[in-house]
Amino acid sequence: HDQATNFIQLGRTIRTTHRSIRCLWIRFNNGDESILAVLREFSHELIGSTAIESMVLENRIGTHEIRCMKDFLCSNTTLRGIKFLKTDTDASSFLLLHDFFVGNSSLRVFDAFGNTKLGDEAIMEVLEAMTEGGVMLETLNVGERTFGEEVDEGVVRVSEVGVASMMDFVSRTPSITHLKIRLRGQTNNTLATLSNILQTPQCNISRLELDGQFGDEGILLLAEALKTNATVRTITIGYSENLTDVGGNALLQVSKDVYGTGTWES
C-alpha cells in the first residue's frame, strides 16, 4: 500500500512540476497483478504531463505493462524520444501504442535495442504509424542484443523484410540524421537500397552505424554512394561475418579521398 501511494504521489508530482525532466526511466521486473495495478495508477497520474522529454522502458515490459501505460502514452504529444531496451514488447504491444506514434508530432528519437520479440510485424507497425502521423524522426536505432552469437530459442528477430521496410521509411523521412541498424536482417540488398538513399538530394543522414550479414558487395555499393554524398560525416561498420578487407579498404579509400581521414582495422 505504501509503495502504491508513493508511486501515485510521484506521478502527480511529475504531472504538476514546471521543471523539465530529461528522462523518465522505467525498469520493470516480473510482477504480479498488484504490481501492474501500481504501474497503471502511476501512469494514470502522468496523463497531462508535459515535463518529460524522453522515456526509457527497460526489461520485462510486454503487452500487459504497455496496456497499463497506454492512456498516458497515447495522450502525450510532447515526448521527443522513446527507447525500448531489452523488453518483451511485440507487435501487439506496438498496436496498443498506434495512437502515440500517430499523434506525437514532437517525437524525434525511436530506439529499440535488445528486444526479444521485436520482429517484422512489430517494426512495421511502428513505422507505418509514424508515417501516418508525419513524424519528423531524426534518430532511428534498432538493434539486437546477442548479435554475432548463436540464435536464442524464442527470440523473434527482424528479417531482411523488416530491414527493407526500415529503408523505405528512411527514404520517405528526410529529417533522419542518425541511422543505426544492428540486425542480422541487414544484407547486401538492404545496403543497396541505403546506397540509393544516400545519393538522393533530400538525404540528410550524417551518422551511420551498421551491423549485419552484408559483405563486400554491399559495402562497395555504399562506398560508391559516398563519393557523391554530401551529408555523411561518421560511419561505423560493426559486426559482419561476410565482410573482408576488400570492402573495408574500399570504404577507407573513399573516406580518405572525400574527407581526408579514416581508419580500418582488419
PDB file of C-alpha atoms in Angstrom:
ATOM      1  CA  HIS A   1       0.000   0.000   0.000  1.00  0.00           C
ATOM      2  CA  ASP A   2       2.827   2.414   0.905  1.00  0.00           C
ATOM      3  CA  GLN A   3       4.576   1.632  -2.375  1.00  0.00           C
ATOM      4  CA  ALA A   4       1.423   2.338  -4.372  1.00  0.00           C
ATOM      5  CA  THR A   5       0.884   5.600  -2.515  1.00  0.00           C
ATOM      6  CA  ASN A   6       4.469   6.686  -3.167  1.00  0.00           C
ATOM      7  CA  PHE A   7       4.231   5.982  -6.886  1.00  0.00           C
ATOM      8  CA  ILE A   8       0.906   7.766  -7.192  1.00  0.00           C
ATOM      9  CA  GLN A   9       2.406  10.790  -5.451  1.00  0.00           C
ATOM     10  CA  LEU A  10       5.451  10.638  -7.720  1.00  0.00           C
ATOM     11  CA  GLY A  11       3.254  10.569 -10.803  1.00  0.00           C
ATOM     12  CA  ARG A  12       1.245  13.528  -9.515  1.00  0.00           C
ATOM     13  CA  THR A  13       4.448  15.467  -8.800  1.00  0.00           C
ATOM     14  CA  ILE A  14       5.766  14.820 -12.305  1.00  0.00           C
ATOM     15  CA  ARG A  15       2.473  15.938 -13.821  1.00  0.00           C
ATOM     16  CA  THR A  16       2.369  19.214 -11.914  1.00  0.00           C
ATOM     17  CA  THR A  17       6.041  20.183 -11.989  1.00  0.00           C
ATOM     18  CA  HIS A  18       7.176  23.156 -14.045  1.00  0.00           C
ATOM     19  CA  ARG A  19      10.675  21.726 -14.340  1.00  0.00           C
ATOM     20  CA  SER A  20      11.893  19.804 -17.341  1.00  0.00           C
ATOM     21  CA  ILE A  21      12.547  16.079 -16.824  1.00  0.00           C
ATOM     22  CA  ARG A  22      15.187  14.924 -19.276  1.00  0.00           C
ATOM     23  CA  CYS A  23      14.334  11.246 -18.993  1.00  0.00           C
ATOM     24  CA  LEU A  24      11.833   9.044 -17.171  1.00  0.00           C
ATOM     25  CA  TRP A  25      13.373   5.566 -16.913  1.00  0.00           C
ATOM     26  CA  ILE A  26      11.061   2.680 -16.025  1.00  0.00           C
ATOM     27  CA  ARG A  27      12.796  -0.632 -15.315  1.00  0.00           C
ATOM     28  CA  PHE A  28      10.306  -3.434 -14.760  1.00  0.00           C
ATOM     29  CA  ASN A  29      10.891  -6.933 -13.391  1.00  0.00           C
ATOM     30  CA  ASN A  30       8.401  -9.772 -13.288  1.00  0.00           C
ATOM     31  CA  GLY A  31       5.427  -8.687 -11.247  1.00  0.00           C
ATOM     32  CA  ASP A  32       2.010  -9.896 -10.242  1.00  0.00           C
ATOM     33  CA  GLU A  33      -1.321  -8.125 -10.747  1.00  0.00           C
ATOM     34  CA  SER A  34      -0.716  -5.886  -7.735  1.00  0.00           C
ATOM     35  CA  ILE A  35       2.468  -4.514  -9.331  1.00  0.00           C
ATOM     36  CA  LEU A  36       0.635  -3.939 -12.597  1.00  0.00           C
ATOM     37  CA  ALA A  37      -2.050  -2.075 -10.684  1.00  0.00           C
ATOM     38  CA  VAL A  38       0.594   0.262  -9.242  1.00  0.00           C
ATOM     39  CA  LEU A  39       2.039   0.851 -12.713  1.00  0.00           C
ATOM     40  CA  ARG A  40      -1.456   1.580 -14.005  1.00  0.00           C
ATOM     41  CA  GLU A  41      -2.149   4.122 -11.257  1.00  0.00           C
ATOM     42  CA  PHE A  42       1.263   5.741 -11.679  1.00  0.00           C
ATOM     43  CA  SER A  43       0.765   6.083 -15.436  1.00  0.00           C
ATOM     44  CA  HIS A  44      -2.732   7.471 -14.938  1.00  0.00           C
ATOM     45  CA  GLU A  45      -1.287  10.248 -12.776  1.00  0.00           C
ATOM     46  CA  LEU A  46       1.106  11.141 -15.608  1.00  0.00           C
ATOM     47  CA  ILE A  47      -1.698  11.966 -18.043  1.00  0.00           C
ATOM     48  CA  GLY A  48      -1.383  15.610 -18.985  1.00  0.00           C
ATOM     49  CA  SER A  49       2.295  15.868 -18.068  1.00  0.00           C
ATOM     50  CA  THR A  50       4.415  17.941 -20.461  1.00  0.00           C
ATOM     51  CA  ALA A  51       7.630  17.925 -18.406  1.00  0.00           C
ATOM     52  CA  ILE A  52       9.041  14.580 -19.616  1.00  0.00           C
ATOM     53  CA  GLU A  53      11.340  14.927 -22.616  1.00  0.00           C
ATOM     54  CA  SER A  54      12.097  11.239 -23.142  1.00  0.00           C
ATOM     55  CA  MET A  55      11.305   7.779 -21.770  1.00  0.00           C
ATOM     56  CA  VAL A  56      13.214   4.534 -21.448  1.00  0.00           C
ATOM     57  CA  LEU A  57      11.248   1.324 -20.912  1.00  0.00           C
ATOM     58  CA  GLU A  58      13.536  -1.496 -19.824  1.00  0.00           C
ATOM     59  CA  ASN A  59      13.474  -5.190 -19.020  1.00  0.00           C
ATOM     60  CA  ARG A  60      10.307  -7.272 -18.514  1.00  0.00           C
ATOM     61  CA  ILE A  61       7.922  -4.868 -20.188  1.00  0.00           C
ATOM     62  CA  GLY A  62       5.447  -6.502 -22.549  1.00  0.00           C
ATOM     63  CA  THR A  63       1.884  -6.101 -23.716  1.00  0.00           C
ATOM     64  CA  HIS A  64       0.379  -6.206 -20.194  1.00  0.00           C
ATOM     65  CA  GLU A  65       2.674  -3.439 -18.985  1.00  0.00           C
ATOM     66  CA  ILE A  66       2.159  -1.366 -22.135  1.00  0.00           C
ATOM     67  CA  ARG A  67      -1.595  -1.645 -21.626  1.00  0.00           C
ATOM     68  CA  CYS A  68      -1.125  -0.091 -18.176  1.00  0.00           C
ATOM     69  CA  MET A  69       0.743   2.862 -19.699  1.00  0.00           C
ATOM     70  CA  LYS A  70      -1.329   3.170 -22.862  1.00  0.00           C
ATOM     71  CA  ASP A  71      -3.603   6.038 -21.778  1.00  0.00           C
ATOM     72  CA  PHE A  72      -0.670   8.207 -20.727  1.00  0.00           C
ATOM     73  CA  LEU A  73       1.448   7.499 -23.797  1.00  0.00           C
ATOM     74  CA  CYS A  74      -1.363   7.785 -26.332  1.00  0.00           C
ATOM     75  CA  SER A  75      -2.444  11.132 -24.903  1.00  0.00           C
ATOM     76  CA  ASN A  76       1.098  12.508 -24.836  1.00  0.00           C
ATOM     77  CA  THR A  77       2.181  14.851 -27.632  1.00  0.00           C
ATOM     78  CA  THR A  78       5.428  16.228 -26.168  1.00  0.00           C
ATOM     79  CA  LEU A  79       7.793  13.257 -25.748  1.00  0.00           C
ATOM     80  CA  ARG A  80      10.809  13.765 -28.001  1.00  0.00           C
ATOM     81  CA  GLY A  81      12.301  10.329 -27.554  1.00  0.00           C
ATOM     82  CA  ILE A  82      11.314   6.801 -26.560  1.00  0.00           C
ATOM     83  CA  LYS A  83      13.562   3.787 -26.051  1.00  0.00           C
ATOM     84  CA  PHE A  84      12.589   0.148 -25.640  1.00  0.00           C
ATOM     85  CA  LEU A  85      15.554  -1.571 -24.009  1.00  0.00           C
ATOM     86  CA  LYS A  86      15.671  -5.375 -23.650  1.00  0.00           C
ATOM     87  CA  THR A  87      11.894  -5.561 -23.323  1.00  0.00           C
ATOM     88  CA  ASP A  88       9.305  -8.165 -24.357  1.00  0.00           C
ATOM     89  CA  THR A  89       7.330  -5.717 -26.482  1.00  0.00           C
ATOM     90  CA  ASP A  90       5.926  -7.256 -29.662  1.00  0.00           C
ATOM     91  CA  ALA A  91       3.506  -6.418 -32.469  1.00  0.00           C
ATOM     92  CA  SER A  92       0.510  -6.429 -30.114  1.00  0.00           C
ATOM     93  CA  SER A  93       2.334  -4.016 -27.783  1.00  0.00           C
ATOM     94  CA  PHE A  94       3.008  -1.541 -30.561  1.00  0.00           C
ATOM     95  CA  LEU A  95      -0.526  -1.885 -31.867  1.00  0.00           C
ATOM     96  CA  LEU A  96      -1.675  -0.572 -28.476  1.00  0.00           C
ATOM     97  CA  LEU A  97       0.651   2.405 -28.982  1.00  0.00           C
ATOM     98  CA  HIS A  98      -0.568   3.161 -32.507  1.00  0.00           C
ATOM     99  CA  ASP A  99      -2.196   6.446 -31.458  1.00  0.00           C
ATOM    100  CA  PHE A 100       1.005   7.526 -29.674  1.00  0.00           C
ATOM    101  CA  PHE A 101       3.148   7.113 -32.780  1.00  0.00           C
ATOM    102  CA  VAL A 102       0.493   8.719 -34.993  1.00  0.00           C
ATOM    103  CA  GLY A 103      -0.327  11.617 -32.696  1.00  0.00           C
ATOM    104  CA  ASN A 104       3.035  12.686 -31.284  1.00  0.00           C
ATOM    105  CA  SER A 105       4.474  15.181 -33.765  1.00  0.00           C
ATOM    106  CA  SER A 106       7.236  16.034 -31.256  1.00  0.00           C
ATOM    107  CA  LEU A 107       8.858  12.583 -31.456  1.00  0.00           C
ATOM    108  CA  ARG A 108      12.422  12.762 -32.768  1.00  0.00           C
ATOM    109  CA  VAL A 109      14.043   9.548 -31.485  1.00  0.00           C
ATOM    110  CA  PHE A 110      12.882   5.942 -31.743  1.00  0.00           C
ATOM    111  CA  ASP A 111      15.310   3.479 -30.175  1.00  0.00           C
ATOM    112  CA  ALA A 112      14.748  -0.265 -29.822  1.00  0.00           C
ATOM    113  CA  PHE A 113      17.681  -2.372 -28.652  1.00  0.00           C
ATOM    114  CA  GLY A 114      17.849  -5.974 -27.468  1.00  0.00           C
ATOM    115  CA  ASN A 115      14.110  -6.639 -27.503  1.00  0.00           C
ATOM    116  CA  THR A 116      13.359 -10.355 -27.603  1.00  0.00           C
ATOM    117  CA  LYS A 117      10.115 -10.196 -29.601  1.00  0.00           C
ATOM    118  CA  LEU A 118      10.707  -7.311 -31.989  1.00  0.00           C
ATOM    119  CA  GLY A 119      10.005  -8.988 -35.337  1.00  0.00           C
ATOM    120  CA  ASP A 120       8.968  -7.717 -38.747  1.00  0.00           C
ATOM    121  CA  GLU A 121       5.319  -7.206 -37.810  1.00  0.00           C
ATOM    122  CA  ALA A 122       6.235  -5.120 -34.771  1.00  0.00           C
ATOM    123  CA  ILE A 123       8.727  -2.850 -36.506  1.00  0.00           C
ATOM    124  CA  MET A 124       6.390  -2.327 -39.466  1.00  0.00           C
ATOM    125  CA  GLU A 125       3.530  -1.384 -37.127  1.00  0.00           C
ATOM    126  CA  VAL A 126       5.713   1.354 -35.602  1.00  0.00           C
ATOM    127  CA  LEU A 127       6.982   2.657 -38.945  1.00  0.00           C
ATOM    128  CA  GLU A 128       3.529   2.724 -40.547  1.00  0.00           C
ATOM    129  CA  ALA A 129       2.097   4.615 -37.578  1.00  0.00           C
ATOM    130  CA  MET A 130       4.887   7.220 -37.650  1.00  0.00           C
ATOM    131  CA  THR A 131       4.430   7.598 -41.396  1.00  0.00           C
ATOM    132  CA  GLU A 132       0.689   8.087 -40.917  1.00  0.00           C
ATOM    133  CA  GLY A 133       1.356  10.753 -38.300  1.00  0.00           C
ATOM    134  CA  GLY A 134       4.001  12.522 -40.356  1.00  0.00           C
ATOM    135  CA  VAL A 135       6.550  12.193 -37.556  1.00  0.00           C
ATOM    136  CA  MET A 136       9.775  14.051 -38.359  1.00  0.00           C
ATOM    137  CA  LEU A 137      12.078  11.479 -36.798  1.00  0.00           C
ATOM    138  CA  GLU A 138      15.762  12.356 -36.515  1.00  0.00           C
ATOM    139  CA  THR A 139      17.206   9.178 -34.966  1.00  0.00           C
ATOM    140  CA  LEU A 140      16.213   5.609 -35.832  1.00  0.00           C
ATOM    141  CA  ASN A 141      18.050   2.948 -33.862  1.00  0.00           C
ATOM    142  CA  VAL A 142      17.101  -0.730 -33.994  1.00  0.00           C
ATOM    143  CA  GLY A 143      19.473  -3.428 -32.795  1.00  0.00           C
ATOM    144  CA  GLU A 144      19.810  -6.966 -31.490  1.00  0.00           C
ATOM    145  CA  ARG A 145      21.330  -7.727 -28.106  1.00  0.00           C
ATOM    146  CA  THR A 146      23.066 -11.014 -28.985  1.00  0.00           C
ATOM    147  CA  PHE A 147      24.476 -10.032 -32.330  1.00  0.00           C
ATOM    148  CA  GLY A 148      27.142 -12.397 -33.597  1.00  0.00           C
ATOM    149  CA  GLU A 149      26.153 -15.150 -31.168  1.00  0.00           C
ATOM    150  CA  GLU A 150      24.025 -18.226 -31.635  1.00  0.00           C
ATOM    151  CA  VAL A 151      20.359 -17.506 -32.233  1.00  0.00           C
ATOM    152  CA  ASP A 152      18.463 -17.836 -28.949  1.00  0.00           C
ATOM    153  CA  GLU A 153      15.385 -20.005 -28.970  1.00  0.00           C
ATOM    154  CA  GLY A 154      12.227 -17.987 -28.571  1.00  0.00           C
ATOM    155  CA  VAL A 155      13.786 -14.744 -29.770  1.00  0.00           C
ATOM    156  CA  VAL A 156      11.868 -13.085 -32.622  1.00  0.00           C
ATOM    157  CA  ARG A 157      14.156 -11.195 -34.969  1.00  0.00           C
ATOM    158  CA  VAL A 158      13.764  -8.573 -37.668  1.00  0.00           C
ATOM    159  CA  SER A 159      14.423 -10.215 -41.034  1.00  0.00           C
ATOM    160  CA  GLU A 160      15.546  -8.697 -44.327  1.00  0.00           C
ATOM    161  CA  VAL A 161      11.880  -7.869 -44.979  1.00  0.00           C
ATOM    162  CA  GLY A 162      11.733  -5.791 -41.809  1.00  0.00           C
ATOM    163  CA  VAL A 163      15.003  -4.005 -42.582  1.00  0.00           C
ATOM    164  CA  ALA A 164      13.712  -3.280 -46.091  1.00  0.00           C
ATOM    165  CA  SER A 165      10.665  -1.599 -44.518  1.00  0.00           C
ATOM    166  CA  MET A 166      13.037   0.490 -42.394  1.00  0.00           C
ATOM    167  CA  MET A 167      14.899   1.582 -45.516  1.00  0.00           C
ATOM    168  CA  ASP A 168      11.611   2.506 -47.162  1.00  0.00           C
ATOM    169  CA  PHE A 169      10.722   4.596 -44.113  1.00  0.00           C
ATOM    170  CA  VAL A 170      14.132   6.302 -44.182  1.00  0.00           C
ATOM    171  CA  SER A 171      13.714   7.117 -47.870  1.00  0.00           C
ATOM    172  CA  ARG A 172      10.442   8.916 -47.061  1.00  0.00           C
ATOM    173  CA  THR A 173      11.723  10.635 -43.909  1.00  0.00           C
ATOM    174  CA  PRO A 174      14.394  13.171 -44.885  1.00  0.00           C
ATOM    175  CA  SER A 175      14.520  14.510 -41.316  1.00  0.00           C
ATOM    176  CA  ILE A 176      16.583  11.457 -40.240  1.00  0.00           C
ATOM    177  CA  THR A 177      20.190  12.354 -39.455  1.00  0.00           C
ATOM    178  CA  HIS A 178      21.276   9.337 -37.385  1.00  0.00           C
ATOM    179  CA  LEU A 179      20.609   5.799 -38.608  1.00  0.00           C
ATOM    180  CA  LYS A 180      21.733   2.770 -36.620  1.00  0.00           C
ATOM    181  CA  ILE A 181      20.744  -0.728 -37.737  1.00  0.00           C
ATOM    182  CA  ARG A 182      22.339  -3.610 -35.879  1.00  0.00           C
ATOM    183  CA  LEU A 183      20.406  -6.573 -37.233  1.00  0.00           C
ATOM    184  CA  ARG A 184      21.101  -9.912 -38.876  1.00  0.00           C
ATOM    185  CA  GLY A 185      18.474  -8.921 -41.437  1.00  0.00           C
ATOM    186  CA  GLN A 186      20.799  -6.219 -42.748  1.00  0.00           C
ATOM    187  CA  THR A 187      22.081  -7.660 -46.044  1.00  0.00           C
ATOM    188  CA  ASN A 188      23.727  -6.631 -49.295  1.00  0.00           C
ATOM    189  CA  ASN A 189      20.242  -5.984 -50.684  1.00  0.00           C
ATOM    190  CA  THR A 190      19.269  -3.556 -47.908  1.00  0.00           C
ATOM    191  CA  LEU A 191      22.641  -1.797 -48.206  1.00  0.00           C
ATOM    192  CA  ALA A 192      21.955  -1.394 -51.929  1.00  0.00           C
ATOM    193  CA  THR A 193      18.725   0.414 -51.024  1.00  0.00           C
ATOM    194  CA  LEU A 194      20.546   2.545 -48.448  1.00  0.00           C
ATOM    195  CA  SER A 195      23.173   3.424 -51.064  1.00  0.00           C
ATOM    196  CA  ASN A 196      20.442   4.726 -53.357  1.00  0.00           C
ATOM    197  CA  ILE A 197      19.007   6.815 -50.496  1.00  0.00           C
ATOM    198  CA  LEU A 198      22.412   8.358 -49.799  1.00  0.00           C
ATOM    199  CA  GLN A 199      22.589   9.599 -53.382  1.00  0.00           C
ATOM    200  CA  THR A 200      19.281  11.464 -53.265  1.00  0.00           C
ATOM    201  CA  PRO A 201      19.327  15.246 -52.758  1.00  0.00           C
ATOM    202  CA  GLN A 202      16.856  15.075 -49.849  1.00  0.00           C
ATOM    203  CA  CYS A 203      19.115  12.791 -47.765  1.00  0.00           C
ATOM    204  CA  ASN A 204      20.298  14.414 -44.506  1.00  0.00           C
ATOM    205  CA  ILE A 205      21.910  11.407 -42.812  1.00  0.00           C
ATOM    206  CA  SER A 206      25.115  12.473 -41.080  1.00  0.00           C
ATOM    207  CA  ARG A 207      25.832   9.391 -38.976  1.00  0.00           C
ATOM    208  CA  LEU A 208      25.602   5.720 -39.955  1.00  0.00           C
ATOM    209  CA  GLU A 209      26.107   2.686 -37.711  1.00  0.00           C
ATOM    210  CA  LEU A 210      25.675  -0.656 -39.438  1.00  0.00           C
ATOM    211  CA  ASP A 211      25.970  -4.315 -38.467  1.00  0.00           C
ATOM    212  CA  GLY A 212      24.548  -7.285 -40.336  1.00  0.00           C
ATOM    213  CA  GLN A 213      25.101 -10.187 -42.680  1.00  0.00           C
ATOM    214  CA  PHE A 214      26.200  -7.968 -45.540  1.00  0.00           C
ATOM    215  CA  GLY A 215      29.595  -8.378 -47.160  1.00  0.00           C
ATOM    216  CA  ASP A 216      31.899  -6.719 -49.650  1.00  0.00           C
ATOM    217  CA  GLU A 217      29.164  -6.399 -52.300  1.00  0.00           C
ATOM    218  CA  GLY A 218      27.028  -4.187 -50.101  1.00  0.00           C
ATOM    219  CA  ILE A 219      29.950  -2.157 -48.781  1.00  0.00           C
ATOM    220  CA  LEU A 220      31.269  -1.498 -52.280  1.00  0.00           C
ATOM    221  CA  LEU A 221      27.869  -0.070 -53.224  1.00  0.00           C
ATOM    222  CA  LEU A 222      27.912   2.038 -50.068  1.00  0.00           C
ATOM    223  CA  ALA A 223      31.413   3.307 -50.835  1.00  0.00           C
ATOM    224  CA  GLU A 224      30.366   4.304 -54.345  1.00  0.00           C
ATOM    225  CA  ALA A 225      27.361   6.218 -52.998  1.00  0.00           C
ATOM    226  CA  LEU A 226      29.521   8.099 -50.518  1.00  0.00           C
ATOM    227  CA  LYS A 227      31.579   9.580 -53.331  1.00  0.00           C
ATOM    228  CA  THR A 228      28.709  11.913 -54.156  1.00  0.00           C
ATOM    229  CA  ASN A 229      27.003  12.145 -50.758  1.00  0.00           C
ATOM    230  CA  ALA A 230      27.480  15.486 -49.004  1.00  0.00           C
ATOM    231  CA  THR A 231      25.939  14.806 -45.585  1.00  0.00           C
ATOM    232  CA  VAL A 232      27.500  11.684 -44.003  1.00  0.00           C
ATOM    233  CA  ARG A 233      30.267  12.531 -41.543  1.00  0.00           C
ATOM    234  CA  THR A 234      30.583   9.396 -39.393  1.00  0.00           C
ATOM    235  CA  ILE A 235      30.307   5.731 -40.392  1.00  0.00           C
ATOM    236  CA  THR A 236      30.702   2.807 -38.021  1.00  0.00           C
ATOM    237  CA  ILE A 237      30.734  -0.677 -39.522  1.00  0.00           C
ATOM    238  CA  GLY A 238      30.451  -3.196 -36.713  1.00  0.00           C
ATOM    239  CA  TYR A 239      29.944  -6.941 -36.857  1.00  0.00           C
ATOM    240  CA  SER A 240      29.603  -8.622 -40.246  1.00  0.00           C
ATOM    241  CA  GLU A 241      30.724 -12.189 -40.745  1.00  0.00           C
ATOM    242  CA  ASN A 242      30.879 -11.719 -44.530  1.00  0.00           C
ATOM    243  CA  LEU A 243      32.927  -8.520 -44.742  1.00  0.00           C
ATOM    244  CA  THR A 244      36.592  -8.699 -45.745  1.00  0.00           C
ATOM    245  CA  ASP A 245      39.417  -6.208 -46.253  1.00  0.00           C
ATOM    246  CA  VAL A 246      38.229  -5.709 -49.854  1.00  0.00           C
ATOM    247  CA  GLY A 247      35.109  -3.903 -48.685  1.00  0.00           C
ATOM    248  CA  GLY A 248      36.791  -2.280 -45.720  1.00  0.00           C
ATOM    249  CA  ASN A 249      39.604  -0.774 -47.746  1.00  0.00           C
ATOM    250  CA  ALA A 250      37.189   0.472 -50.417  1.00  0.00           C
ATOM    251  CA  LEU A 251      35.291   2.349 -47.721  1.00  0.00           C
ATOM    252  CA  LEU A 252      38.560   3.625 -46.263  1.00  0.00           C
ATOM    253  CA  GLN A 253      39.713   4.915 -49.636  1.00  0.00           C
ATOM    254  CA  VAL A 254      36.529   6.942 -50.081  1.00  0.00           C
ATOM    255  CA  SER A 255      36.970   8.315 -46.578  1.00  0.00           C
ATOM    256  CA  LYS A 256      40.497   9.449 -47.411  1.00  0.00           C
ATOM    257  CA  ASP A 257      39.583  10.857 -50.834  1.00  0.00           C
ATOM    258  CA  VAL A 258      36.448  12.700 -49.737  1.00  0.00           C
ATOM    259  CA  TYR A 259      37.078  13.501 -46.074  1.00  0.00           C
ATOM    260  CA  GLY A 260      40.855  13.287 -45.834  1.00  0.00           C
ATOM    261  CA  THR A 261      40.831  10.826 -42.946  1.00  0.00           C
ATOM    262  CA  GLY A 262      39.725   7.358 -41.858  1.00  0.00           C
ATOM    263  CA  THR A 263      40.892   4.136 -40.248  1.00  0.00           C
ATOM    264  CA  TRP A 264      40.142   0.484 -40.922  1.00  0.00           C
ATOM    265  CA  GLU A 265      41.033  -2.411 -38.612  1.00  0.00           C
ATOM    266  CA  SER A 266      41.258  -5.740 -40.399  1.00  0.00           C
TER     267      SER A 266
END
